[in-house]
Amino acid sequence: MNGNVADAVAGHWADRIAPARLRPYLRLARIERPIGWWLLLLPCWWSAALAADAAGRAFPHPGHLTLFFVGAVAMRGAGSTYNDIADRDLDAKVERTRSRPLPSGQVSTKAAAAFLVLQALIGLAVLLQFNGTAILVGMASLLPVAIYPFMKRVMPLPQLVLGLAFSWGALMGWAALFGRLEAPAYWLYAGTIAWVVGYDTIYAVQDIEDDEIAGIRSSARFFGERLRLAVGLCYGLAAALMLGALVTAKAGPVALVGLGLFAAHLGRQVLRLHPRDGHGALALFRSNRDAGLILFAGLVLDGLVRAVLA
């Protein structure tokens, strides 16, 4: 067995130059699939940039951006490891996931649990660098993270719980700068949840047939032939709620342009989505990194322009 994972990014350094004994752990952390930590990181960066813009700062706090990056990589790895421990039996039944380290026998459950603790401790060390409010907000994220892996067994839209967890960063940047939560952070959080449900529904298209056989619930199965409409509604709601965040934060026109380009990117995903095209769905899912960076750039540039013109 070469240890490759079916849906990993081809040619990644984790599969080329990392020591062989470390590769299964890097795969548990999804290091070779950076889209996961990007999607966890971007709401943090959006929130930090929106807070900086609202505070009249020219640029988001560089230290916060760096801490969010390290924390996103660590906590995405911890979450993925936890998810794989919880799903090891289900993963063995799905073609795309049966080559993962736990169902394929490359890593024992005990070793995976120890690796989970190590990553969680790194995330905790990062969290403790923030103010008290941000620490409490970050700790509260553990509840949706803990229950998500089990939701695909009991509810038709487990992506909604994933949205609660993966969107938490939309609260963190605001809390880290202001030491409190206010309306713009809540609007951004709500919009990000809708975005997560939309993009993870696209991601779930890859597994529709295997999920039906294994009895795994997903929004892609739930929406069925209405998949494109449902994703379009999720993305439309995301853009509308994020507009509420920008308006309540009194963001400027450059931020609004960034949001418009973000929404256009999401609309393009909907138009290109096909319910039975798993390969195309994976590409569309991964393109959300670019969509998120567009929005982040708009928020940052808005702060810079307003600072220059002030």
Short mmCIF file of C-alpha atoms in Angstrom, two decimals:
data_model
loop_
_atom_site.label_atom_id
_atom_site.label_comp_id
_atom_site.label_asym_id
_atom_site.label_seq_id
_atom_site.Cartn_x
_atom_site.Cartn_y
_atom_site.Cartn_z
CA MET A 1 0.00 0.00 0.00
CA ASN A 2 1.46 3.37 -0.99
CA GLY A 3 -0.62 5.26 1.55
CA ASN A 4 -2.04 7.75 -0.92
CA VAL A 5 -5.48 9.15 -0.14
CA ALA A 6 -8.00 9.12 -2.98
CA ASP A 7 -8.99 12.80 -2.91
CA ALA A 8 -5.66 14.28 -1.80
CA VAL A 9 -3.94 17.02 -3.78
CA ALA A 10 -1.55 15.30 -6.22
CA GLY A 11 2.14 16.00 -5.79
CA HIS A 12 1.88 17.70 -2.40
CA TRP A 13 5.07 17.86 -0.34
CA ALA A 14 3.45 15.74 2.38
CA ASP A 15 3.49 12.81 -0.05
CA ARG A 16 6.86 13.59 -1.64
CA ILE A 17 9.41 14.76 0.91
CA ALA A 18 7.94 14.24 4.40
CA PRO A 19 9.38 11.22 6.31
CA ALA A 20 7.31 8.10 5.61
CA ARG A 21 6.39 7.57 9.26
CA LEU A 22 4.92 11.09 9.49
CA ARG A 23 2.84 10.96 6.31
CA PRO A 24 -0.21 9.19 7.81
CA TYR A 25 -0.40 11.85 10.54
CA LEU A 26 -0.06 14.67 8.02
CA ARG A 27 -2.95 13.08 6.14
CA LEU A 28 -5.00 12.85 9.34
CA ALA A 29 -4.46 16.61 9.68
CA ARG A 30 -5.33 17.07 5.97
CA ILE A 31 -2.06 18.94 5.42
CA GLU A 32 -2.08 17.77 1.81
CA ARG A 33 -5.53 19.33 1.37
CA PRO A 34 -5.05 22.95 2.44
CA ILE A 35 -8.51 24.03 1.29
CA GLY A 36 -9.87 22.98 4.69
CA TRP A 37 -7.73 25.32 6.74
CA TRP A 38 -8.25 28.08 4.19
CA LEU A 39 -12.01 27.80 4.65
CA LEU A 40 -11.59 27.85 8.44
CA LEU A 41 -9.16 30.77 8.28
CA LEU A 42 -11.00 33.08 5.90
CA PRO A 43 -13.91 33.95 8.24
CA CYS A 44 -11.31 34.88 10.89
CA TRP A 45 -9.55 37.17 8.44
CA TRP A 46 -12.85 38.65 7.24
CA SER A 47 -13.82 39.43 10.81
CA ALA A 48 -10.41 40.94 11.60
CA ALA A 49 -10.52 43.09 8.46
CA LEU A 50 -14.11 44.21 9.05
CA ALA A 51 -13.30 45.10 12.67
CA ALA A 52 -10.23 47.07 11.58
CA ASP A 53 -12.30 48.92 8.99
CA ALA A 54 -14.96 49.75 11.57
CA ALA A 55 -12.27 50.99 13.98
CA GLY A 56 -10.77 53.27 11.34
CA ARG A 57 -7.57 51.27 11.05
CA ALA A 58 -5.71 51.08 7.76
CA PHE A 59 -4.95 47.37 8.09
CA PRO A 60 -6.05 44.39 10.21
CA HIS A 61 -3.87 43.59 13.21
CA PRO A 62 -0.90 41.61 11.73
CA GLY A 63 -0.42 39.63 14.92
CA HIS A 64 -4.05 38.56 14.91
CA LEU A 65 -3.87 37.50 11.26
CA THR A 66 -0.80 35.37 12.03
CA LEU A 67 -2.35 33.78 15.11
CA PHE A 68 -5.52 32.99 13.17
CA PHE A 69 -3.42 31.30 10.49
CA VAL A 70 -1.58 29.06 12.97
CA GLY A 71 -4.78 28.34 14.87
CA ALA A 72 -6.73 27.49 11.72
CA VAL A 73 -4.13 24.98 10.56
CA ALA A 74 -3.91 23.38 14.01
CA MET A 75 -7.65 23.26 14.69
CA ARG A 76 -8.55 22.11 11.20
CA GLY A 77 -6.09 19.27 11.71
CA ALA A 78 -7.54 18.49 15.13
CA GLY A 79 -11.08 18.60 13.79
CA SER A 80 -10.22 16.36 10.85
CA THR A 81 -8.48 13.88 13.14
CA TYR A 82 -11.46 13.85 15.51
CA ASN A 83 -13.83 13.43 12.57
CA ASP A 84 -11.79 10.51 11.23
CA ILE A 85 -11.78 8.79 14.63
CA ALA A 86 -15.55 9.14 14.89
CA ASP A 87 -16.14 8.13 11.25
CA ARG A 88 -13.56 5.37 10.85
CA ASP A 89 -16.23 2.69 10.31
CA LEU A 90 -18.29 4.81 7.92
CA ASP A 91 -15.19 5.90 6.00
CA ALA A 92 -14.36 2.26 5.31
CA LYS A 93 -17.63 1.98 3.36
CA VAL A 94 -17.06 4.98 1.07
CA GLU A 95 -14.75 4.72 -1.95
CA ARG A 96 -13.30 8.23 -1.57
CA THR A 97 -12.49 7.84 2.15
CA ARG A 98 -11.56 4.19 2.68
CA SER A 99 -7.90 4.98 1.89
CA ARG A 100 -7.63 7.43 4.82
CA PRO A 101 -5.12 6.50 7.54
CA LEU A 102 -7.56 5.03 10.08
CA PRO A 103 -9.82 2.84 7.89
CA SER A 104 -6.79 1.70 5.87
CA GLY A 105 -4.91 0.70 9.03
CA GLN A 106 -1.96 3.08 8.64
CA VAL A 107 -2.60 4.63 12.08
CA SER A 108 -4.16 3.12 15.20
CA THR A 109 -7.05 4.80 16.97
CA LYS A 110 -4.90 5.32 20.06
CA ALA A 111 -2.15 7.04 18.09
CA ALA A 112 -4.70 9.21 16.28
CA ALA A 113 -6.17 10.27 19.64
CA ALA A 114 -2.74 11.30 20.91
CA PHE A 115 -2.15 13.29 17.73
CA LEU A 116 -5.54 14.96 18.22
CA VAL A 117 -4.53 16.09 21.72
CA LEU A 118 -1.24 17.52 20.43
CA GLN A 119 -2.99 19.61 17.77
CA ALA A 120 -5.64 20.78 20.23
CA LEU A 121 -2.92 21.97 22.61
CA ILE A 122 -1.36 24.03 19.82
CA GLY A 123 -4.77 25.56 19.13
CA LEU A 124 -5.22 26.31 22.84
CA ALA A 125 -1.81 27.99 23.01
CA VAL A 126 -2.85 30.23 20.13
CA LEU A 127 -6.22 31.04 21.67
CA LEU A 128 -4.65 32.09 24.97
CA GLN A 129 -2.82 34.92 23.19
CA PHE A 130 -6.10 36.84 22.79
CA ASN A 131 -8.18 38.84 25.24
CA GLY A 132 -10.60 37.21 27.68
CA THR A 133 -13.68 37.70 25.53
CA ALA A 134 -12.04 36.15 22.49
CA ILE A 135 -10.85 33.21 24.60
CA LEU A 136 -14.39 32.55 25.83
CA VAL A 137 -15.81 32.88 22.33
CA GLY A 138 -13.20 30.47 21.00
CA MET A 139 -13.88 27.93 23.74
CA ALA A 140 -17.59 27.99 22.90
CA SER A 141 -16.80 26.74 19.39
CA LEU A 142 -15.95 23.31 20.82
CA LEU A 143 -19.63 22.34 21.14
CA PRO A 144 -20.54 22.35 17.42
CA VAL A 145 -17.13 20.87 16.61
CA ALA A 146 -17.75 18.00 19.02
CA ILE A 147 -21.22 17.06 17.77
CA TYR A 148 -20.74 17.54 14.00
CA PRO A 149 -19.32 14.07 13.15
CA PHE A 150 -22.42 12.41 14.59
CA MET A 151 -24.99 14.62 12.86
CA LYS A 152 -24.63 12.83 9.52
CA ARG A 153 -26.19 9.83 11.25
CA VAL A 154 -29.27 11.60 12.61
CA MET A 155 -30.18 14.71 10.59
CA PRO A 156 -30.71 15.37 6.88
CA LEU A 157 -28.69 18.60 6.89
CA PRO A 158 -25.51 17.91 8.89
CA GLN A 159 -23.86 20.70 6.89
CA LEU A 160 -25.80 23.15 9.05
CA VAL A 161 -23.88 22.00 12.13
CA LEU A 162 -20.64 22.15 10.16
CA GLY A 163 -21.58 25.75 9.33
CA LEU A 164 -21.94 26.59 13.01
CA ALA A 165 -18.42 25.27 13.63
CA PHE A 166 -16.55 26.43 10.52
CA SER A 167 -18.02 29.93 10.68
CA TRP A 168 -16.89 30.63 14.24
CA GLY A 169 -13.95 32.71 13.06
CA ALA A 170 -16.42 35.35 11.87
CA LEU A 171 -16.89 36.16 15.55
CA MET A 172 -13.26 35.86 16.57
CA GLY A 173 -11.69 38.75 14.67
CA TRP A 174 -14.19 41.24 16.04
CA ALA A 175 -13.87 39.93 19.61
CA ALA A 176 -10.07 39.96 19.37
CA LEU A 177 -9.96 43.65 18.41
CA PHE A 178 -12.84 45.13 20.40
CA GLY A 179 -13.10 42.73 23.35
CA ARG A 180 -16.83 42.29 22.71
CA LEU A 181 -19.29 41.04 20.11
CA GLU A 182 -21.57 43.42 18.22
CA ALA A 183 -24.09 43.34 15.38
CA PRO A 184 -21.59 43.24 12.47
CA ALA A 185 -19.94 40.11 13.87
CA TYR A 186 -23.29 38.36 14.25
CA TRP A 187 -24.35 39.32 10.72
CA LEU A 188 -21.04 38.06 9.36
CA TYR A 189 -21.35 34.83 11.32
CA ALA A 190 -24.85 34.18 10.00
CA GLY A 191 -23.76 34.88 6.43
CA THR A 192 -20.77 32.62 6.77
CA ILE A 193 -22.98 29.76 7.99
CA ALA A 194 -25.04 30.04 4.80
CA TRP A 195 -21.82 30.09 2.75
CA VAL A 196 -20.53 26.93 4.48
CA VAL A 197 -23.80 25.05 3.93
CA GLY A 198 -23.64 26.02 0.26
CA TYR A 199 -20.05 25.01 -0.41
CA ASP A 200 -20.22 21.82 1.66
CA THR A 201 -23.34 20.78 -0.21
CA ILE A 202 -21.25 21.06 -3.37
CA TYR A 203 -18.52 19.00 -1.69
CA ALA A 204 -21.03 16.30 -0.74
CA VAL A 205 -21.92 15.76 -4.41
CA GLN A 206 -18.79 13.60 -4.66
CA ASP A 207 -20.23 11.02 -2.27
CA ILE A 208 -23.93 10.90 -3.16
CA GLU A 209 -23.91 7.31 -4.43
CA ASP A 210 -21.68 5.91 -1.68
CA ASP A 211 -23.58 7.85 0.99
CA GLU A 212 -26.83 6.30 -0.21
CA ILE A 213 -25.32 2.82 0.15
CA ALA A 214 -23.74 3.52 3.56
CA GLY A 215 -26.80 5.34 4.91
CA ILE A 216 -24.89 8.59 5.46
CA ARG A 217 -27.04 11.71 5.43
CA SER A 218 -25.98 14.86 3.59
CA SER A 219 -27.51 18.03 2.19
CA ALA A 220 -26.64 16.87 -1.34
CA ARG A 221 -28.82 13.79 -0.85
CA PHE A 222 -31.53 15.82 0.88
CA PHE A 223 -31.83 18.45 -1.86
CA GLY A 224 -31.62 15.91 -4.68
CA GLU A 225 -32.76 17.36 -7.99
CA ARG A 226 -33.16 20.78 -6.34
CA LEU A 227 -29.46 20.85 -5.55
CA ARG A 228 -28.54 23.82 -7.75
CA LEU A 229 -31.50 25.86 -6.50
CA ALA A 230 -30.66 25.05 -2.88
CA VAL A 231 -27.00 26.02 -3.25
CA GLY A 232 -28.06 29.20 -5.04
CA LEU A 233 -30.38 30.10 -2.18
CA CYS A 234 -27.65 29.42 0.39
CA TYR A 235 -25.19 31.61 -1.48
CA GLY A 236 -27.76 34.36 -2.02
CA LEU A 237 -28.57 34.34 1.69
CA ALA A 238 -24.85 34.44 2.50
CA ALA A 239 -24.34 37.56 0.37
CA ALA A 240 -27.42 39.28 1.84
CA LEU A 241 -26.39 38.61 5.45
CA MET A 242 -22.82 39.70 4.79
CA LEU A 243 -24.19 42.91 3.31
CA GLY A 244 -25.88 43.41 6.67
CA ALA A 245 -22.47 43.01 8.32
CA LEU A 246 -20.90 45.63 6.07
CA VAL A 247 -23.76 48.08 6.52
CA THR A 248 -23.84 47.80 10.32
CA ALA A 249 -20.04 48.16 10.43
CA LYS A 250 -20.32 51.26 8.22
CA ALA A 251 -17.92 49.78 5.67
CA GLY A 252 -17.09 51.84 2.59
CA PRO A 253 -17.70 51.35 -1.15
CA VAL A 254 -14.57 49.28 -1.79
CA ALA A 255 -15.80 46.67 0.70
CA LEU A 256 -19.15 46.61 -1.09
CA VAL A 257 -17.38 46.03 -4.41
CA GLY A 258 -15.46 43.17 -2.81
CA LEU A 259 -18.70 41.64 -1.60
CA GLY A 260 -20.21 42.03 -5.06
CA LEU A 261 -17.29 40.19 -6.66
CA PHE A 262 -17.52 37.52 -3.97
CA ALA A 263 -21.23 37.06 -4.75
CA ALA A 264 -20.50 36.90 -8.49
CA HIS A 265 -17.96 34.13 -7.88
CA LEU A 266 -20.55 32.18 -5.91
CA GLY A 267 -23.10 32.69 -8.69
CA ARG A 268 -20.62 31.27 -11.20
CA GLN A 269 -20.26 28.17 -9.01
CA VAL A 270 -24.02 27.64 -9.06
CA LEU A 271 -24.17 27.91 -12.85
CA ARG A 272 -21.38 25.35 -13.26
CA LEU A 273 -22.73 22.88 -10.70
CA HIS A 274 -24.01 19.50 -11.91
CA PRO A 275 -25.53 17.06 -9.39
CA ARG A 276 -23.70 13.99 -10.72
CA ASP A 277 -20.33 15.54 -11.57
CA GLY A 278 -18.18 14.68 -8.57
CA HIS A 279 -14.89 15.86 -10.08
CA GLY A 280 -16.39 19.17 -11.12
CA ALA A 281 -17.96 19.58 -7.68
CA LEU A 282 -14.56 19.18 -5.99
CA ALA A 283 -13.07 21.90 -8.20
CA LEU A 284 -15.98 24.23 -7.44
CA PHE A 285 -15.67 23.53 -3.73
CA ARG A 286 -11.97 24.35 -3.75
CA SER A 287 -12.60 27.58 -5.64
CA ASN A 288 -14.21 28.99 -2.50
CA ARG A 289 -10.73 29.84 -1.28
CA ASP A 290 -10.44 32.33 -4.14
CA ALA A 291 -13.93 33.67 -3.46
CA GLY A 292 -13.03 34.21 0.19
CA LEU A 293 -9.76 35.93 -0.66
CA ILE A 294 -11.64 38.31 -2.96
CA LEU A 295 -13.88 39.37 -0.09
CA PHE A 296 -10.92 39.70 2.27
CA ALA A 297 -9.07 41.85 -0.25
CA GLY A 298 -12.10 44.12 -0.58
CA LEU A 299 -12.34 44.58 3.17
CA VAL A 300 -8.61 45.30 3.54
CA LEU A 301 -8.52 47.71 0.61
CA ASP A 302 -11.56 49.52 1.98
CA GLY A 303 -9.71 50.20 5.23
CA LEU A 304 -6.60 51.34 3.37
CA VAL A 305 -8.52 53.69 1.06
CA ARG A 306 -10.51 55.22 3.90
CA ALA A 307 -7.36 55.72 5.97
CA VAL A 308 -5.61 57.45 3.07
CA LEU A 309 -8.59 59.71 2.39
CA ALA A 310 -9.20 60.52 6.05
#
